[in-house]
mmCIF file of C-alpha atoms in Angstrom:
data_model
loop_
_atom_site.group_PDB
_atom_site.id
_atom_site.type_symbol
_atom_site.label_atom_id
_atom_site.label_comp_id
_atom_site.label_asym_id
_atom_site.label_seq_id
_atom_site.Cartn_x
_atom_site.Cartn_y
_atom_site.Cartn_z
ATOM 1 C CA VAL H 17 -66.482 84.769 28.215
ATOM 2 C CA VAL H 18 -68.114 82.347 26.338
ATOM 3 C CA SER H 19 -67.679 79.286 27.061
ATOM 4 C CA ASN H 20 -67.248 76.547 23.943
ATOM 5 C CA ASP H 21 -71.057 75.526 25.068
ATOM 6 C CA GLY H 22 -71.972 78.782 25.290
ATOM 7 C CA VAL H 23 -72.321 79.289 28.480
ATOM 8 C CA SER H 24 -72.003 83.004 29.550
ATOM 9 C CA ALA H 25 -68.853 82.150 32.020
ATOM 10 C CA PRO H 26 -67.653 85.578 33.995
ATOM 11 C CA ASP H 27 -64.411 85.550 34.864
ATOM 12 C CA GLN H 28 -62.790 82.830 33.528
ATOM 13 C CA GLU H 29 -59.964 82.486 30.384
ATOM 14 C CA VAL H 30 -60.400 79.598 27.896
ATOM 15 C CA LEU H 31 -57.521 78.683 25.694
ATOM 16 C CA VAL H 32 -57.065 76.347 23.487
ATOM 17 C CA VAL H 33 -55.367 73.585 22.580
ATOM 18 C CA ASP H 34 -54.578 72.101 18.685
ATOM 19 C CA GLY H 35 -51.913 70.665 18.179
ATOM 20 C CA SER H 36 -52.541 69.691 14.324
ATOM 21 C CA ASP H 37 -52.486 73.123 13.834
ATOM 22 C CA GLU H 38 -49.217 73.450 12.115
ATOM 23 C CA GLY H 39 -49.585 77.554 13.458
ATOM 24 C CA ALA H 40 -50.394 75.995 17.707
ATOM 25 C CA SER H 41 -47.486 76.698 19.962
ATOM 26 C CA ASP H 42 -46.318 76.779 23.375
ATOM 27 C CA ARG H 43 -45.350 80.238 22.942
ATOM 28 C CA ASN H 44 -49.192 81.134 21.487
ATOM 29 C CA PRO H 45 -51.895 82.926 24.167
ATOM 30 C CA GLY H 46 -54.192 79.490 23.391
ATOM 31 C CA THR H 47 -56.396 81.965 21.202
ATOM 32 C CA GLN H 48 -59.140 80.475 18.698
ATOM 33 C CA ALA H 49 -56.188 81.878 16.092
ATOM 34 C CA ARG H 50 -53.484 81.074 17.606
ATOM 35 C CA PRO H 51 -53.452 77.709 19.623
ATOM 36 C CA LEU H 52 -51.572 76.605 22.313
ATOM 37 C CA ARG H 53 -49.479 72.812 20.760
ATOM 38 C CA THR H 54 -49.776 70.897 24.385
ATOM 39 C CA VAL H 55 -52.009 70.507 26.921
ATOM 40 C CA GLY H 56 -49.273 70.270 29.754
ATOM 41 C CA ARG H 57 -48.540 74.265 28.008
ATOM 42 C CA ALA H 58 -52.504 75.390 29.249
ATOM 43 C CA ALA H 59 -52.271 73.324 32.396
ATOM 44 C CA SER H 60 -50.067 76.176 33.782
ATOM 45 C CA LEU H 61 -51.457 79.333 32.303
ATOM 46 C CA ALA H 62 -54.428 77.935 33.978
ATOM 47 C CA ALA H 63 -52.596 77.758 37.441
ATOM 48 C CA ALA H 64 -51.450 80.777 37.212
ATOM 49 C CA ASN H 65 -54.888 82.441 36.058
ATOM 50 C CA ASN H 66 -55.432 80.424 39.405
ATOM 51 C CA LEU H 67 -53.556 82.941 41.357
ATOM 52 C CA ARG H 68 -55.308 86.137 40.147
ATOM 53 C CA GLY H 69 -58.761 83.686 40.376
ATOM 54 C CA VAL H 70 -59.825 83.566 37.193
ATOM 55 C CA GLY H 71 -61.496 80.437 36.195
ATOM 56 C CA THR H 72 -59.580 78.519 32.865
ATOM 57 C CA ARG H 73 -61.734 76.685 30.666
ATOM 58 C CA ILE H 74 -59.167 74.722 28.798
ATOM 59 C CA GLN H 75 -60.095 73.314 25.107
ATOM 60 C CA ILE H 76 -58.450 70.473 23.883
ATOM 61 C CA ARG H 77 -59.213 70.584 20.238
ATOM 62 C CA PRO H 78 -58.838 66.765 18.163
ATOM 63 C CA GLY H 79 -55.757 64.787 17.648
ATOM 64 C CA THR H 80 -53.035 62.794 18.931
ATOM 65 C CA TYR H 81 -51.308 64.432 22.210
ATOM 66 C CA ARG H 82 -48.359 62.317 23.321
ATOM 67 C CA GLU H 83 -47.292 64.156 27.077
ATOM 68 C CA SER H 84 -47.209 63.485 30.240
ATOM 69 C CA VAL H 85 -49.784 66.297 32.376
ATOM 70 C CA MET H 86 -48.942 67.243 35.814
ATOM 71 C CA LEU H 87 -51.428 69.874 37.264
ATOM 72 C CA GLY H 88 -49.581 70.784 40.933
ATOM 73 C CA ALA H 89 -50.225 71.990 44.429
ATOM 74 C CA TRP H 90 -49.181 76.277 44.014
ATOM 75 C CA ARG H 91 -48.059 78.387 47.291
ATOM 76 C CA GLY H 92 -50.843 81.311 46.935
ATOM 77 C CA GLN H 93 -53.711 78.512 44.709
ATOM 78 C CA THR H 94 -57.591 79.656 44.891
ATOM 79 C CA PRO H 95 -61.222 78.406 44.720
ATOM 80 C CA ALA H 96 -60.929 79.284 40.827
ATOM 81 C CA PRO H 97 -61.922 76.068 38.002
ATOM 82 C CA ILE H 98 -59.799 74.510 35.799
ATOM 83 C CA SER H 99 -61.410 72.563 33.844
ATOM 84 C CA PHE H 100 -59.650 70.727 30.886
ATOM 85 C CA VAL H 101 -62.307 69.709 28.391
ATOM 86 C CA GLY H 102 -62.209 67.836 25.395
ATOM 87 C CA PRO H 103 -64.702 67.832 21.843
ATOM 88 C CA LEU H 104 -68.555 66.325 21.938
ATOM 89 C CA GLY H 105 -67.973 66.319 17.571
ATOM 90 C CA GLY H 106 -64.186 64.555 17.760
ATOM 91 C CA LYS H 107 -61.787 62.217 20.004
ATOM 92 C CA ALA H 108 -58.979 64.348 21.947
ATOM 93 C CA VAL H 109 -55.983 61.664 23.139
ATOM 94 C CA ILE H 110 -53.566 61.645 25.699
ATOM 95 C CA SER H 111 -51.162 59.108 24.497
ATOM 96 C CA GLY H 112 -48.189 57.570 26.748
ATOM 97 C CA SER H 113 -46.372 56.392 23.296
ATOM 98 C CA ASP H 114 -43.844 57.451 20.610
ATOM 99 C CA VAL H 115 -44.800 56.439 17.029
ATOM 100 C CA TRP H 116 -40.734 55.173 16.538
ATOM 101 C CA THR H 117 -39.817 54.524 13.092
ATOM 102 C CA GLY H 118 -35.776 53.256 11.443
ATOM 103 C CA TRP H 119 -36.720 48.955 12.670
ATOM 104 C CA THR H 120 -34.963 46.959 11.098
ATOM 105 C CA ARG H 121 -34.938 43.303 9.136
ATOM 106 C CA VAL H 122 -33.509 40.485 11.017
ATOM 107 C CA GLY H 123 -32.151 38.358 8.215
ATOM 108 C CA ASP H 124 -34.797 37.661 6.550
ATOM 109 C CA THR H 125 -37.251 36.538 8.691
ATOM 110 C CA ASP H 126 -40.579 38.329 8.779
ATOM 111 C CA LEU H 127 -38.959 39.722 12.668
ATOM 112 C CA TYR H 128 -38.130 43.526 13.051
ATOM 113 C CA ARG H 129 -35.353 45.259 15.732
ATOM 114 C CA HIS H 130 -35.487 48.736 17.319
ATOM 115 C CA ALA H 131 -32.532 49.975 20.080
ATOM 116 C CA TRP H 132 -34.241 49.645 23.584
ATOM 117 C CA PRO H 133 -32.926 52.674 25.813
ATOM 118 C CA TYR H 134 -35.451 51.441 28.649
ATOM 119 C CA ARG H 135 -34.276 49.809 32.144
ATOM 120 C CA TRP H 136 -37.694 49.111 33.806
ATOM 121 C CA GLY H 137 -36.563 45.600 34.367
ATOM 122 C CA LEU H 138 -39.786 43.929 37.268
ATOM 123 C CA SER H 139 -42.029 46.472 38.481
ATOM 124 C CA PRO H 140 -42.213 45.588 42.444
ATOM 125 C CA LEU H 141 -44.915 43.121 44.287
ATOM 126 C CA PRO H 142 -47.075 46.175 45.989
ATOM 127 C CA ALA H 143 -46.687 45.662 49.969
ATOM 128 C CA GLY H 144 -47.772 42.389 51.324
ATOM 129 C CA TRP H 145 -48.378 40.339 48.337
ATOM 130 C CA THR H 146 -44.894 39.109 48.717
ATOM 131 C CA GLU H 147 -46.495 35.471 48.466
ATOM 132 C CA ALA H 148 -48.459 35.878 45.177
ATOM 133 C CA ARG H 149 -48.133 34.049 42.359
ATOM 134 C CA ILE H 150 -47.260 36.518 38.971
ATOM 135 C CA PRO H 151 -45.524 35.721 36.258
ATOM 136 C CA ASP H 152 -43.195 37.541 34.733
ATOM 137 C CA VAL H 153 -44.697 39.220 32.067
ATOM 138 C CA VAL H 154 -47.273 39.617 33.530
ATOM 139 C CA ARG H 155 -44.855 42.707 36.517
ATOM 140 C CA ARG H 156 -43.865 43.501 32.556
ATOM 141 C CA ARG H 157 -44.284 47.244 31.528
ATOM 142 C CA GLU H 158 -43.807 47.244 28.131
ATOM 143 C CA LEU H 159 -46.148 47.463 24.958
ATOM 144 C CA VAL H 160 -46.370 47.917 21.854
ATOM 145 C CA PHE H 161 -49.503 48.818 18.785
ATOM 146 C CA ALA H 162 -49.542 48.011 15.511
ATOM 147 C CA ASP H 163 -51.626 49.969 14.424
ATOM 148 C CA GLY H 164 -53.255 50.525 16.947
ATOM 149 C CA ARG H 165 -53.014 46.452 18.198
ATOM 150 C CA LEU H 166 -51.289 45.765 21.230
ATOM 151 C CA LEU H 167 -48.684 43.261 20.246
ATOM 152 C CA ARG H 168 -48.509 40.378 22.853
ATOM 153 C CA GLN H 169 -45.278 40.035 25.358
ATOM 154 C CA VAL H 170 -42.909 37.009 25.646
ATOM 155 C CA LEU H 171 -39.961 36.773 27.290
ATOM 156 C CA ASP H 172 -38.146 34.327 25.579
ATOM 157 C CA MET H 173 -37.265 35.792 21.697
ATOM 158 C CA ALA H 174 -37.771 31.770 21.085
ATOM 159 C CA ASP H 175 -41.521 32.588 21.995
ATOM 160 C CA LEU H 176 -42.143 35.034 19.061
ATOM 161 C CA ALA H 177 -42.198 32.695 16.150
ATOM 162 C CA ARG H 178 -44.764 30.768 17.379
ATOM 163 C CA ILE H 179 -47.783 33.779 18.854
ATOM 164 C CA PRO H 180 -49.937 33.908 16.122
ATOM 165 C CA GLY H 181 -51.352 37.923 15.565
ATOM 166 C CA GLY H 182 -48.105 39.453 16.171
ATOM 167 C CA GLY H 183 -45.716 39.857 19.326
ATOM 168 C CA PHE H 184 -42.587 41.097 21.113
ATOM 169 C CA ALA H 185 -40.213 40.143 22.760
ATOM 170 C CA VAL H 186 -37.726 43.365 24.974
ATOM 171 C CA ASP H 187 -33.331 41.956 25.883
ATOM 172 C CA GLU H 188 -32.891 45.035 28.581
ATOM 173 C CA ALA H 189 -29.413 43.428 29.025
ATOM 174 C CA ASN H 190 -28.504 44.094 24.671
ATOM 175 C CA GLY H 191 -30.501 47.258 24.860
ATOM 176 C CA LEU H 192 -33.233 46.300 22.121
ATOM 177 C CA VAL H 193 -36.546 45.530 20.747
ATOM 178 C CA THR H 194 -37.784 43.012 18.774
ATOM 179 C CA ILE H 195 -40.938 42.918 16.938
ATOM 180 C CA ARG H 196 -43.506 39.928 14.388
ATOM 181 C CA LEU H 197 -46.110 42.107 12.985
ATOM 182 C CA PRO H 198 -49.409 40.543 12.329
ATOM 183 C CA ALA H 199 -49.944 38.023 8.681
ATOM 184 C CA GLY H 200 -50.512 40.733 6.085
ATOM 185 C CA GLN H 201 -48.805 44.022 8.007
ATOM 186 C CA GLU H 202 -45.713 45.398 6.150
ATOM 187 C CA ILE H 203 -43.645 48.006 8.426
ATOM 188 C CA ASP H 204 -43.398 50.080 6.493
ATOM 189 C CA ARG H 205 -46.767 50.662 5.931
ATOM 190 C CA THR H 206 -47.729 50.273 9.673
ATOM 191 C CA ARG H 207 -48.097 52.512 12.348
ATOM 192 C CA ILE H 208 -45.573 51.714 15.911
ATOM 193 C CA GLU H 209 -46.195 52.760 18.732
ATOM 194 C CA VAL H 210 -44.515 52.281 21.824
ATOM 195 C CA ALA H 211 -44.936 53.674 24.558
ATOM 196 C CA THR H 212 -42.901 55.251 27.426
ATOM 197 C CA ARG H 213 -44.585 57.286 30.400
ATOM 198 C CA ASP H 214 -46.024 55.744 33.203
ATOM 199 C CA GLN H 215 -47.926 58.718 33.860
ATOM 200 C CA LEU H 216 -50.547 61.037 31.621
ATOM 201 C CA LEU H 217 -52.784 62.378 33.570
ATOM 202 C CA ASN H 218 -51.721 63.636 38.105
ATOM 203 C CA ILE H 219 -53.702 66.038 39.563
ATOM 204 C CA SER H 220 -52.205 66.753 43.350
ATOM 205 C CA GLY H 221 -53.026 69.544 46.120
ATOM 206 C CA ARG H 222 -55.920 71.143 44.109
ATOM 207 C CA THR H 223 -60.244 71.039 43.698
ATOM 208 C CA ASN H 224 -62.201 72.609 41.427
ATOM 209 C CA VAL H 225 -60.901 70.652 38.464
ATOM 210 C CA GLN H 226 -63.407 69.059 35.794
ATOM 211 C CA VAL H 227 -61.733 66.574 32.829
ATOM 212 C CA SER H 228 -64.018 65.568 30.239
ATOM 213 C CA ASN H 229 -64.188 63.981 27.403
ATOM 214 C CA LEU H 230 -60.853 63.323 26.736
ATOM 215 C CA THR H 231 -59.723 59.207 26.062
ATOM 216 C CA PHE H 232 -56.182 57.850 28.555
ATOM 217 C CA GLN H 233 -53.471 56.043 26.209
ATOM 218 C CA HIS H 234 -51.228 53.957 26.178
ATOM 219 C CA ALA H 235 -49.774 54.483 29.551
ATOM 220 C CA ALA H 236 -46.082 52.627 31.207
ATOM 221 C CA SER H 237 -47.696 52.619 33.992
ATOM 222 C CA PRO H 238 -46.018 50.028 36.830
ATOM 223 C CA LEU H 239 -48.066 47.008 38.280
ATOM 224 C CA GLN H 240 -50.601 49.032 40.438
ATOM 225 C CA ARG H 241 -50.045 52.520 38.904
ATOM 226 C CA ALA H 242 -52.600 54.474 37.540
ATOM 227 C CA ALA H 243 -52.575 56.309 33.907
ATOM 228 C CA VAL H 244 -55.008 58.936 35.940
ATOM 229 C CA ARG H 245 -53.711 60.136 38.849
ATOM 230 C CA VAL H 246 -55.724 62.039 41.812
ATOM 231 C CA GLU H 247 -54.245 63.239 44.895
ATOM 232 C CA ARG H 248 -54.829 64.813 48.183
ATOM 233 C CA SER H 249 -57.271 66.897 45.641
ATOM 234 C CA SER H 250 -61.294 67.566 46.540
ATOM 235 C CA ASP H 251 -64.042 68.742 44.119
ATOM 236 C CA VAL H 252 -62.321 66.615 40.435
ATOM 237 C CA GLU H 253 -64.587 65.574 38.171
ATOM 238 C CA ILE H 254 -63.470 62.626 35.951
ATOM 239 C CA GLY H 255 -66.161 61.587 32.735
#
């Protein structure tokens, strides 16, 4: 097998992931011609290879992958390496957000609403933080982006009109989120992304794992919780 950088890699399988390829499918073998669609599926195949003592290099082509990737401990696993490698000349993004459409204008205002299915509430304070004075908005985990730009969150709908640059407010009781776009932006020409996943990569109980050339963004993580987490593992390199 020859790796992406042209270096011979014996006892290693290469899996290709390309979410932008119309022919990509998680039922594919993960070859250059028939790539996988998700990084998560590649991680599962890599874990299965590891049981046979075969390392896996997961080549992730440019694109945005809206998923959570989990690589946990498997009974009988070996030290065979697993690597997640993004493109050198492009950008591969693991994103915690989804694109939301179907926004409804509120009367003749510049506000737009959408149903809100989550009941996250305030993030609990970590142990020992009981006396900390932390504003409630800091303990919120909602994130909304307009064409990649983070909108400012407010807790009171009345404050939306006073925020320069756009903002949003979540009404959990009534299951609604309301946004106000930055001046000059139109809702039908703006990509609205809403964070829905709190963790993007979790490596647990593993050894000999490498992650490189990947961007992680838009995780709806609670206070003091990371989007990328490595636990009970060794020889894990992220760069």
